[in-house]
């Protein structure tokens, strides 16, 4: 079950419209500045499968939270926010390379002239497909308990555990910043050290404060370089987001994540929210994912870049 499909076409090859859209948005992409796309794929999940159900769960949660943003004084309704939800990418179970090509194709069709594209995961591997479709002159800001810097995992180099490694190969190590890191393998650690990949651990966020971390990232960002924000929901402590593929204690609070995101969103052109496996909780993790996206939209809308 990945959400009810609509028979109506949205004019986008490779994306099937769904009935229950994010925030109840329309499916017509023509005038949309913000485009939502679901990726119901969990073919390389290594521990707790189920993130293929993430897009439907995040959409459902989005329809049950306040769509007025207090801090910005903005209402995220269809009338004031030019947003479209074009549905889900067509994927086949376990065909990770096919999924990556589909994501790349759809993102390449819709990205030009948009303020931002937002992807609903699905497992974290999808990020590579989207990054491939964008200009390579971007900074990938990865919120994640893990580094995802393995060269290969579970017999594939396109596993969710390898996605940051592939991004580094594509963009260069200076184009990746990791936040919330706490669970790594020694080889990943050595690779990250050798490549000089910047990271902010949970302890860094605790000690410096979420706002200061966001400001540091902004200050180090070359003028005009846009950000791709990739959120693996396991960046949050399992107390906030228990329903993820690979939960890891000792994580960020939901407020820390939202605080950093609110400051950086105006510089971002893409956001993905991945690894929600909704059967492992009562809807809390999907709610955090939906709130992550609405926070991003409000912050972007109030301060256009
Ligand atoms: Mn992770
Ligand atoms: Mn990840």
mmCIF file of C-alpha atoms and ligand atoms in Angstrom:
data_model
loop_
_atom_site.group_PDB
_atom_site.id
_atom_site.type_symbol
_atom_site.label_atom_id
_atom_site.label_comp_id
_atom_site.label_asym_id
_atom_site.label_seq_id
_atom_site.Cartn_x
_atom_site.Cartn_y
_atom_site.Cartn_z
ATOM 1 C CA UNK A 1 0.000 0.000 0.000
ATOM 2 C CA UNK A 2 1.584 3.242 -1.109
ATOM 3 C CA UNK A 3 -1.422 5.547 -1.183
ATOM 4 C CA UNK A 4 -4.414 5.475 -3.464
ATOM 5 C CA UNK A 5 -3.501 6.224 -7.043
ATOM 6 C CA UNK A 6 -5.478 8.649 -9.202
ATOM 7 C CA UNK A 7 -6.187 7.751 -12.772
ATOM 8 C CA UNK A 8 -5.797 11.367 -13.843
ATOM 9 C CA UNK A 9 -2.463 12.295 -15.407
ATOM 10 C CA UNK A 10 -0.287 15.148 -14.198
ATOM 11 C CA UNK A 11 1.643 15.361 -17.449
ATOM 12 C CA UNK A 12 4.844 14.132 -15.806
ATOM 13 C CA UNK A 13 6.300 10.942 -17.240
ATOM 14 C CA UNK A 14 7.306 8.504 -14.517
ATOM 15 C CA UNK A 15 5.159 9.922 -11.689
ATOM 16 C CA UNK A 16 1.732 8.544 -10.758
ATOM 17 C CA UNK A 17 -0.677 10.975 -9.066
ATOM 18 C CA UNK A 18 -2.091 10.028 -5.648
ATOM 19 C CA UNK A 19 -5.500 10.814 -4.198
ATOM 20 C CA UNK A 20 -4.375 12.071 -0.794
ATOM 21 C CA UNK A 21 -1.757 14.715 -1.516
ATOM 22 C CA UNK A 22 0.622 16.590 0.750
ATOM 23 C CA UNK A 23 -1.373 19.382 2.476
ATOM 24 C CA UNK A 24 -4.184 18.553 0.057
ATOM 25 C CA UNK A 25 -2.208 20.238 -2.751
ATOM 26 C CA UNK A 26 -3.282 19.988 -6.371
ATOM 27 C CA UNK A 27 -1.491 17.711 -8.808
ATOM 28 C CA UNK A 28 -1.032 20.208 -11.648
ATOM 29 C CA UNK A 29 2.589 21.215 -11.874
ATOM 30 C CA UNK A 30 2.192 24.040 -14.403
ATOM 31 C CA UNK A 31 2.361 27.074 -12.084
ATOM 32 C CA UNK A 32 3.831 25.344 -9.050
ATOM 33 C CA UNK A 33 6.930 26.824 -7.426
ATOM 34 C CA UNK A 34 7.140 23.972 -4.933
ATOM 35 C CA UNK A 35 6.783 20.399 -6.115
ATOM 36 C CA UNK A 36 6.289 17.314 -3.921
ATOM 37 C CA UNK A 37 7.267 13.860 -5.157
ATOM 38 C CA UNK A 38 6.981 10.530 -3.323
ATOM 39 C CA UNK A 39 9.485 7.680 -3.684
ATOM 40 C CA UNK A 40 7.853 4.534 -2.224
ATOM 41 C CA UNK A 41 10.986 2.383 -2.312
ATOM 42 C CA UNK A 42 12.754 0.382 0.400
ATOM 43 C CA UNK A 43 14.515 -2.239 -1.684
ATOM 44 C CA UNK A 44 17.946 -2.004 0.003
ATOM 45 C CA UNK A 45 16.699 -1.570 3.591
ATOM 46 C CA UNK A 46 19.034 -3.516 5.815
ATOM 47 C CA UNK A 47 17.238 -3.651 9.166
ATOM 48 C CA UNK A 48 13.597 -2.595 9.428
ATOM 49 C CA UNK A 49 11.855 -2.462 6.073
ATOM 50 C CA UNK A 50 8.736 -0.411 5.460
ATOM 51 C CA UNK A 51 9.809 3.027 4.243
ATOM 52 C CA UNK A 52 8.002 2.329 0.961
ATOM 53 C CA UNK A 53 4.949 3.292 3.020
ATOM 54 C CA UNK A 54 6.585 6.544 4.103
ATOM 55 C CA UNK A 55 5.184 8.851 1.393
ATOM 56 C CA UNK A 56 1.554 7.918 2.157
ATOM 57 C CA UNK A 57 2.115 8.271 5.917
ATOM 58 C CA UNK A 58 3.792 11.687 5.575
ATOM 59 C CA UNK A 59 0.998 12.929 3.310
ATOM 60 C CA UNK A 60 -1.640 11.737 5.773
ATOM 61 C CA UNK A 61 0.164 13.440 8.665
ATOM 62 C CA UNK A 62 0.424 16.679 6.655
ATOM 63 C CA UNK A 63 -3.366 16.823 6.403
ATOM 64 C CA UNK A 64 -3.732 16.647 10.163
ATOM 65 C CA UNK A 65 -1.404 19.400 11.405
ATOM 66 C CA UNK A 66 -1.852 23.159 11.522
ATOM 67 C CA UNK A 67 -0.858 24.708 8.217
ATOM 68 C CA UNK A 68 -0.370 28.173 9.704
ATOM 69 C CA UNK A 69 3.260 28.931 10.648
ATOM 70 C CA UNK A 70 3.366 30.972 13.847
ATOM 71 C CA UNK A 71 6.937 32.274 13.570
ATOM 72 C CA UNK A 72 6.549 33.493 10.006
ATOM 73 C CA UNK A 73 2.849 34.380 10.165
ATOM 74 C CA UNK A 74 2.241 32.469 6.948
ATOM 75 C CA UNK A 75 -0.615 30.221 5.997
ATOM 76 C CA UNK A 76 0.447 27.244 3.887
ATOM 77 C CA UNK A 77 -2.782 26.891 1.982
ATOM 78 C CA UNK A 78 -3.190 26.039 -1.656
ATOM 79 C CA UNK A 79 -4.290 29.609 -2.426
ATOM 80 C CA UNK A 80 -1.174 31.352 -1.096
ATOM 81 C CA UNK A 81 1.409 28.649 -1.725
ATOM 82 C CA UNK A 82 1.965 27.602 -5.334
ATOM 83 C CA UNK A 83 2.526 23.941 -4.511
ATOM 84 C CA UNK A 84 1.814 20.739 -6.422
ATOM 85 C CA UNK A 85 2.065 17.125 -5.319
ATOM 86 C CA UNK A 86 2.776 15.154 -8.479
ATOM 87 C CA UNK A 87 2.421 11.794 -6.763
ATOM 88 C CA UNK A 88 4.821 8.879 -6.573
ATOM 89 C CA UNK A 89 7.695 7.855 -8.798
ATOM 90 C CA UNK A 90 7.028 4.515 -10.457
ATOM 91 C CA UNK A 91 9.365 1.995 -8.838
ATOM 92 C CA UNK A 92 9.795 -1.757 -8.802
ATOM 93 C CA UNK A 93 10.678 -3.589 -5.612
ATOM 94 C CA UNK A 94 14.432 -4.130 -5.135
ATOM 95 C CA UNK A 95 15.407 -2.417 -8.409
ATOM 96 C CA UNK A 96 17.473 0.320 -6.819
ATOM 97 C CA UNK A 97 19.214 1.442 -10.004
ATOM 98 C CA UNK A 98 15.843 1.678 -11.779
ATOM 99 C CA UNK A 99 14.495 3.748 -8.878
ATOM 100 C CA UNK A 100 17.473 6.111 -9.134
ATOM 101 C CA UNK A 101 16.923 6.579 -12.868
ATOM 102 C CA UNK A 102 13.204 7.226 -12.329
ATOM 103 C CA UNK A 103 13.866 9.813 -9.618
ATOM 104 C CA UNK A 104 16.511 11.503 -11.783
ATOM 105 C CA UNK A 105 14.151 11.618 -14.790
ATOM 106 C CA UNK A 106 11.206 13.071 -12.871
ATOM 107 C CA UNK A 107 13.294 15.605 -10.929
ATOM 108 C CA UNK A 108 14.979 16.734 -14.150
ATOM 109 C CA UNK A 109 11.548 17.336 -15.702
ATOM 110 C CA UNK A 110 10.116 19.385 -12.860
ATOM 111 C CA UNK A 111 13.088 21.097 -11.228
ATOM 112 C CA UNK A 112 13.850 23.968 -13.623
ATOM 113 C CA UNK A 113 12.158 27.246 -12.615
ATOM 114 C CA UNK A 114 10.950 25.911 -9.254
ATOM 115 C CA UNK A 115 11.739 27.392 -5.848
ATOM 116 C CA UNK A 116 12.223 23.905 -4.472
ATOM 117 C CA UNK A 117 11.520 20.245 -5.006
ATOM 118 C CA UNK A 118 10.612 18.092 -2.000
ATOM 119 C CA UNK A 119 10.975 14.322 -1.997
ATOM 120 C CA UNK A 120 9.127 12.009 0.388
ATOM 121 C CA UNK A 121 11.006 8.781 1.086
ATOM 122 C CA UNK A 122 11.348 5.920 0.888
ATOM 123 C CA UNK A 123 14.817 4.929 1.885
ATOM 124 C CA UNK A 124 17.772 7.297 1.833
ATOM 125 C CA UNK A 125 19.254 5.882 -1.380
ATOM 126 C CA UNK A 126 16.855 8.104 -3.371
ATOM 127 C CA UNK A 127 19.003 11.184 -2.685
ATOM 128 C CA UNK A 128 21.534 10.128 -5.316
ATOM 129 C CA UNK A 129 18.879 10.109 -8.046
ATOM 130 C CA UNK A 130 17.782 13.637 -7.173
ATOM 131 C CA UNK A 131 21.327 14.990 -6.834
ATOM 132 C CA UNK A 132 22.171 13.578 -10.263
ATOM 133 C CA UNK A 133 19.301 15.592 -11.761
ATOM 134 C CA UNK A 134 20.365 18.928 -10.241
ATOM 135 C CA UNK A 135 23.236 21.224 -11.056
ATOM 136 C CA UNK A 136 26.321 19.740 -9.478
ATOM 137 C CA UNK A 137 27.176 23.091 -7.969
ATOM 138 C CA UNK A 138 25.273 22.474 -4.754
ATOM 139 C CA UNK A 139 26.049 21.678 -1.147
ATOM 140 C CA UNK A 140 24.412 18.532 0.204
ATOM 141 C CA UNK A 141 23.510 19.023 3.853
ATOM 142 C CA UNK A 142 22.877 15.560 5.284
ATOM 143 C CA UNK A 143 21.020 15.191 8.577
ATOM 144 C CA UNK A 144 21.670 11.604 9.603
ATOM 145 C CA UNK A 145 22.721 9.445 12.554
ATOM 146 C CA UNK A 146 24.930 7.609 10.072
ATOM 147 C CA UNK A 147 27.564 8.711 7.590
ATOM 148 C CA UNK A 148 26.254 6.519 4.733
ATOM 149 C CA UNK A 149 29.829 6.531 3.387
ATOM 150 C CA UNK A 150 30.221 2.786 2.804
ATOM 151 C CA UNK A 151 31.602 1.899 -0.617
ATOM 152 C CA UNK A 152 29.269 -1.078 -0.878
ATOM 153 C CA UNK A 153 26.675 -2.667 1.406
ATOM 154 C CA UNK A 154 24.438 -5.713 1.118
ATOM 155 C CA UNK A 155 25.839 -6.477 -2.313
ATOM 156 C CA UNK A 156 25.139 -3.092 -3.911
ATOM 157 C CA UNK A 157 26.967 0.210 -4.140
ATOM 158 C CA UNK A 158 23.587 2.009 -4.270
ATOM 159 C CA UNK A 159 22.426 0.959 -0.801
ATOM 160 C CA UNK A 160 21.040 3.579 1.598
ATOM 161 C CA UNK A 161 24.287 2.979 3.518
ATOM 162 C CA UNK A 162 26.363 4.167 0.517
ATOM 163 C CA UNK A 163 24.411 7.224 -0.594
ATOM 164 C CA UNK A 164 26.766 9.873 0.799
ATOM 165 C CA UNK A 165 29.778 8.058 -0.669
ATOM 166 C CA UNK A 166 28.193 8.260 -4.143
ATOM 167 C CA UNK A 167 27.333 11.936 -3.586
ATOM 168 C CA UNK A 168 30.961 12.656 -2.640
ATOM 169 C CA UNK A 169 32.142 10.932 -5.833
ATOM 170 C CA UNK A 170 29.747 13.063 -7.877
ATOM 171 C CA UNK A 171 30.220 16.458 -6.218
ATOM 172 C CA UNK A 172 33.510 16.274 -4.288
ATOM 173 C CA UNK A 173 33.983 16.010 -0.509
ATOM 174 C CA UNK A 174 33.781 19.783 0.032
ATOM 175 C CA UNK A 175 30.165 19.661 -1.165
ATOM 176 C CA UNK A 176 28.929 17.512 1.728
ATOM 177 C CA UNK A 177 28.207 18.531 5.329
ATOM 178 C CA UNK A 178 26.878 15.984 7.839
ATOM 179 C CA UNK A 179 24.855 16.918 10.915
ATOM 180 C CA UNK A 180 23.780 14.677 13.793
ATOM 181 C CA UNK A 181 26.378 11.988 13.068
ATOM 182 C CA UNK A 182 26.770 9.361 15.807
ATOM 183 C CA UNK A 183 26.838 5.805 14.440
ATOM 184 C CA UNK A 184 29.686 4.958 12.107
ATOM 185 C CA UNK A 185 31.880 2.144 10.961
ATOM 186 C CA UNK A 186 35.661 2.554 11.286
ATOM 187 C CA UNK A 187 36.232 2.505 7.530
ATOM 188 C CA UNK A 188 33.626 5.213 7.012
ATOM 189 C CA UNK A 189 35.282 7.273 9.726
ATOM 190 C CA UNK A 190 38.705 6.900 8.114
ATOM 191 C CA UNK A 191 37.280 7.792 4.694
ATOM 192 C CA UNK A 192 35.570 10.889 6.118
ATOM 193 C CA UNK A 193 38.785 11.977 7.858
ATOM 194 C CA UNK A 194 40.912 11.414 4.753
ATOM 195 C CA UNK A 195 38.466 13.363 2.563
ATOM 196 C CA UNK A 196 38.040 16.148 5.100
ATOM 197 C CA UNK A 197 34.252 15.832 5.135
ATOM 198 C CA UNK A 198 32.754 18.396 7.488
ATOM 199 C CA UNK A 199 30.459 17.153 10.205
ATOM 200 C CA UNK A 200 28.634 18.374 13.269
ATOM 201 C CA UNK A 201 27.946 15.659 15.804
ATOM 202 C CA UNK A 202 24.997 15.663 18.192
ATOM 203 C CA UNK A 203 27.450 16.860 20.863
ATOM 204 C CA UNK A 204 28.430 19.821 18.659
ATOM 205 C CA UNK A 205 24.765 20.778 18.325
ATOM 206 C CA UNK A 206 24.273 20.409 22.103
ATOM 207 C CA UNK A 207 27.333 22.495 22.971
ATOM 208 C CA UNK A 208 27.112 25.253 20.364
ATOM 209 C CA UNK A 209 23.346 25.369 19.951
ATOM 210 C CA UNK A 210 21.297 24.649 16.867
ATOM 211 C CA UNK A 211 21.189 28.283 15.738
ATOM 212 C CA UNK A 212 24.982 28.644 15.943
ATOM 213 C CA UNK A 213 25.508 25.444 13.956
ATOM 214 C CA UNK A 214 23.193 26.717 11.211
ATOM 215 C CA UNK A 215 25.023 30.064 11.171
ATOM 216 C CA UNK A 216 28.404 28.297 10.847
ATOM 217 C CA UNK A 217 27.134 26.319 7.877
ATOM 218 C CA UNK A 218 25.775 29.507 6.280
ATOM 219 C CA UNK A 219 29.007 31.416 6.916
ATOM 220 C CA UNK A 220 31.059 28.692 5.231
ATOM 221 C CA UNK A 221 28.787 28.526 2.203
ATOM 222 C CA UNK A 222 30.271 30.126 -0.910
ATOM 223 C CA UNK A 223 28.150 33.010 -2.196
ATOM 224 C CA UNK A 224 25.297 31.799 -4.361
ATOM 225 C CA UNK A 225 25.870 28.086 -3.718
ATOM 226 C CA UNK A 226 22.457 26.505 -3.155
ATOM 227 C CA UNK A 227 21.788 23.756 -0.623
ATOM 228 C CA UNK A 228 20.224 20.330 -1.056
ATOM 229 C CA UNK A 229 18.878 19.349 2.364
ATOM 230 C CA UNK A 230 18.690 15.603 2.895
ATOM 231 C CA UNK A 231 16.976 14.491 6.103
ATOM 232 C CA UNK A 232 17.297 10.875 7.186
ATOM 233 C CA UNK A 233 14.726 10.850 9.983
ATOM 234 C CA UNK A 234 17.042 8.688 12.106
ATOM 235 C CA UNK A 235 18.963 11.900 12.786
ATOM 236 C CA UNK A 236 16.345 12.459 15.481
ATOM 237 C CA UNK A 237 16.535 10.607 18.757
ATOM 238 C CA UNK A 238 14.252 7.538 18.672
ATOM 239 C CA UNK A 239 12.205 9.259 21.399
ATOM 240 C CA UNK A 240 11.080 11.722 18.710
ATOM 241 C CA UNK A 241 11.191 9.489 15.644
ATOM 242 C CA UNK A 242 11.046 5.791 16.555
ATOM 243 C CA UNK A 243 9.693 4.549 13.206
ATOM 244 C CA UNK A 244 12.832 4.554 11.066
ATOM 245 C CA UNK A 245 14.782 1.821 9.336
ATOM 246 C CA UNK A 246 17.851 2.042 11.583
ATOM 247 C CA UNK A 247 17.048 3.775 14.881
ATOM 248 C CA UNK A 248 20.049 5.073 16.845
ATOM 249 C CA UNK A 249 19.857 6.481 20.382
ATOM 250 C CA UNK A 250 21.439 9.774 21.361
ATOM 251 C CA UNK A 251 20.027 11.905 18.562
ATOM 252 C CA UNK A 252 18.855 15.433 17.897
ATOM 253 C CA UNK A 253 15.590 16.731 19.282
ATOM 254 C CA UNK A 254 12.909 17.623 16.779
ATOM 255 C CA UNK A 255 13.282 21.275 17.821
ATOM 256 C CA UNK A 256 17.031 21.248 17.096
ATOM 257 C CA UNK A 257 16.385 19.888 13.610
ATOM 258 C CA UNK A 258 13.638 22.438 12.895
ATOM 259 C CA UNK A 259 15.762 25.314 14.209
ATOM 260 C CA UNK A 260 18.676 24.506 11.911
ATOM 261 C CA UNK A 261 16.348 23.925 8.981
ATOM 262 C CA UNK A 262 14.474 27.199 9.467
ATOM 263 C CA UNK A 263 17.730 29.163 9.165
ATOM 264 C CA UNK A 264 19.093 27.271 6.157
ATOM 265 C CA UNK A 265 15.905 26.727 4.143
ATOM 266 C CA UNK A 266 16.038 30.079 2.328
ATOM 267 C CA UNK A 267 19.263 28.907 0.645
ATOM 268 C CA UNK A 268 17.869 25.471 -0.263
ATOM 269 C CA UNK A 269 16.504 24.309 -3.611
ATOM 270 C CA UNK A 270 15.677 20.757 -2.583
ATOM 271 C CA UNK A 271 14.646 18.793 0.492
ATOM 272 C CA UNK A 272 14.254 15.096 0.957
ATOM 273 C CA UNK A 273 12.806 13.437 4.057
ATOM 274 C CA UNK A 274 13.633 9.750 4.140
ATOM 275 C CA UNK A 275 13.537 6.489 6.122
ATOM 276 C CA UNK A 276 10.090 6.827 7.718
ATOM 277 C CA UNK A 277 8.884 3.226 8.184
ATOM 278 C CA UNK A 278 5.441 4.009 9.603
ATOM 279 C CA UNK A 279 4.451 0.595 10.935
ATOM 280 C CA UNK A 280 6.905 0.975 13.837
ATOM 281 C CA UNK A 281 4.992 3.704 15.642
ATOM 282 C CA UNK A 282 1.586 5.360 15.961
ATOM 283 C CA UNK A 283 2.286 8.145 13.483
ATOM 284 C CA UNK A 284 4.792 10.263 15.419
ATOM 285 C CA UNK A 285 7.673 9.883 12.976
ATOM 286 C CA UNK A 286 5.523 10.715 9.949
ATOM 287 C CA UNK A 287 4.313 13.757 11.878
ATOM 288 C CA UNK A 288 7.910 14.881 12.471
ATOM 289 C CA UNK A 289 8.576 14.391 8.751
ATOM 290 C CA UNK A 290 5.505 16.417 7.744
ATOM 291 C CA UNK A 291 6.445 19.195 10.184
ATOM 292 C CA UNK A 292 10.013 19.200 8.829
ATOM 293 C CA UNK A 293 8.591 19.879 5.368
ATOM 294 C CA UNK A 294 6.096 22.559 6.427
ATOM 295 C CA UNK A 295 8.818 24.298 8.436
ATOM 296 C CA UNK A 296 11.021 24.271 5.352
ATOM 297 C CA UNK A 297 8.207 25.677 3.180
ATOM 298 C CA UNK A 298 7.375 28.464 5.648
ATOM 299 C CA UNK A 299 11.001 29.493 6.061
ATOM 300 C CA UNK A 300 11.546 29.504 2.304
ATOM 301 C CA UNK A 301 8.384 31.395 1.584
ATOM 302 C CA UNK A 302 9.097 34.113 4.135
ATOM 303 C CA UNK A 303 12.657 34.739 2.937
ATOM 304 C CA UNK A 304 12.946 34.026 -0.776
ATOM 305 C CA UNK A 305 16.586 33.678 -1.738
HETATM 306 MN MN1 LIG B 1 20.650 6.946 8.991
HETATM 307 MN MN1 LIG B 2 20.947 7.766 5.810
#
